[in-house]
Amino acid sequence: MTKPAPTKVCRSVGEASELLKLMANANRLAIVCYLMEAQASVSALEAELGIRQPTLSQQLAELREAGVIEGRRDGKAIVYRVADPRVETIVLALRKMFDGLDDVTGRFGMAKLPVDELMFD
């Protein structure tokens, strides 16, 4: 007797996996969390998140290439915002599971360590 085929097959498991890998980096997650609350320039993100500019630029480029964020020119600066609603859904789910995920700047009790110093990659 043959077992019946599952009725729900995850056809986009590869795409979902890639998005989760992208968001699994603490710097990128902090950037997205911040941009969900306010649009920001590189200098504002650097000041607020404590991520050094070279690391920040690299992470912004990865998020931009993946279509997660987009930027618009505002004078000499580029102002970024979240462009992929799927990422907002992921972050909102994570905020329900983890206290303090809405406090990426450390102003409300988190240890004041730059996020990129917590990373190994």
mmCIF file of C-alpha atoms in Angstrom, residues 2-74:
data_model
loop_
_atom_site.group_PDB
_atom_site.id
_atom_site.type_symbol
_atom_site.label_atom_id
_atom_site.label_comp_id
_atom_site.label_asym_id
_atom_site.label_seq_id
_atom_site.Cartn_x
_atom_site.Cartn_y
_atom_site.Cartn_z
ATOM 1 C CA THR A 2 1.429 3.386 -1.061
ATOM 2 C CA LYS A 3 1.403 6.295 1.322
ATOM 3 C CA PRO A 4 -0.596 9.251 -0.077
ATOM 4 C CA ALA A 5 1.390 12.295 -1.197
ATOM 5 C CA PRO A 6 1.255 15.301 1.124
ATOM 6 C CA THR A 7 -1.330 17.869 0.108
ATOM 7 C CA LYS A 8 0.915 20.821 0.969
ATOM 8 C CA VAL A 9 4.326 20.847 -0.629
ATOM 9 C CA CYS A 10 6.580 23.800 0.133
ATOM 10 C CA ARG A 11 7.614 24.845 -3.348
ATOM 11 C CA SER A 12 9.473 27.952 -2.220
ATOM 12 C CA VAL A 13 11.573 26.347 0.519
ATOM 13 C CA GLY A 14 14.784 27.539 -1.175
ATOM 14 C CA GLU A 15 13.598 31.146 -1.361
ATOM 15 C CA ALA A 16 12.388 31.050 2.253
ATOM 16 C CA SER A 17 15.676 29.563 3.391
ATOM 17 C CA GLU A 18 17.683 32.288 1.624
ATOM 18 C CA LEU A 19 15.585 35.029 3.229
ATOM 19 C CA LEU A 20 16.027 33.487 6.668
ATOM 20 C CA LYS A 21 19.800 33.195 6.128
ATOM 21 C CA LEU A 22 19.910 36.860 5.164
ATOM 22 C CA MET A 23 18.014 37.870 8.306
ATOM 23 C CA ALA A 24 20.072 35.557 10.557
ATOM 24 C CA ASN A 25 22.920 38.095 10.686
ATOM 25 C CA ALA A 26 22.626 40.307 13.804
ATOM 26 C CA ASN A 27 23.762 43.450 11.970
ATOM 27 C CA ARG A 28 21.249 43.022 9.159
ATOM 28 C CA LEU A 29 18.488 42.173 11.624
ATOM 29 C CA ALA A 30 19.291 45.303 13.670
ATOM 30 C CA ILE A 31 19.242 47.439 10.518
ATOM 31 C CA VAL A 32 15.871 46.078 9.437
ATOM 32 C CA CYS A 33 14.428 46.440 12.949
ATOM 33 C CA TYR A 34 15.512 50.072 12.999
ATOM 34 C CA LEU A 35 14.263 50.810 9.481
ATOM 35 C CA MET A 36 10.869 49.377 10.344
ATOM 36 C CA GLU A 37 10.478 52.251 12.809
ATOM 37 C CA ALA A 38 12.004 55.078 10.758
ATOM 38 C CA GLN A 39 13.718 55.732 7.457
ATOM 39 C CA ALA A 40 17.386 56.531 7.981
ATOM 40 C CA SER A 41 20.631 57.484 6.282
ATOM 41 C CA VAL A 42 23.915 55.624 6.700
ATOM 42 C CA SER A 43 25.184 58.215 9.165
ATOM 43 C CA ALA A 44 21.996 57.972 11.256
ATOM 44 C CA LEU A 45 22.164 54.166 11.267
ATOM 45 C CA GLU A 46 25.837 54.269 12.225
ATOM 46 C CA ALA A 47 25.133 56.635 15.136
ATOM 47 C CA GLU A 48 22.028 54.831 16.357
ATOM 48 C CA LEU A 49 23.144 51.217 15.988
ATOM 49 C CA GLY A 50 26.852 51.558 16.714
ATOM 50 C CA ILE A 51 27.799 49.591 13.595
ATOM 51 C CA ARG A 52 30.993 50.915 12.008
ATOM 52 C CA GLN A 53 30.574 52.440 8.566
ATOM 53 C CA PRO A 54 32.462 49.782 6.516
ATOM 54 C CA THR A 55 30.427 46.967 8.081
ATOM 55 C CA LEU A 56 27.219 48.968 7.791
ATOM 56 C CA SER A 57 27.796 49.686 4.102
ATOM 57 C CA GLN A 58 28.467 46.013 3.403
ATOM 58 C CA GLN A 59 25.285 44.923 5.209
ATOM 59 C CA LEU A 60 23.186 47.626 3.536
ATOM 60 C CA ALA A 61 24.483 46.463 0.140
ATOM 61 C CA GLU A 62 23.461 42.864 0.865
ATOM 62 C CA LEU A 63 19.998 43.941 2.027
ATOM 63 C CA ARG A 64 19.603 46.209 -1.001
ATOM 64 C CA GLU A 65 20.714 43.507 -3.465
ATOM 65 C CA ALA A 66 18.207 41.095 -1.929
ATOM 66 C CA GLY A 67 15.411 43.654 -2.308
ATOM 67 C CA VAL A 68 14.822 43.838 1.450
ATOM 68 C CA ILE A 69 15.536 47.581 1.631
ATOM 69 C CA GLU A 70 15.647 50.410 -0.852
ATOM 70 C CA GLY A 71 17.204 53.834 -0.786
ATOM 71 C CA ARG A 72 16.281 57.218 -2.139
ATOM 72 C CA ARG A 73 18.559 60.186 -2.562
ATOM 73 C CA ASP A 74 17.960 63.089 -0.190
#
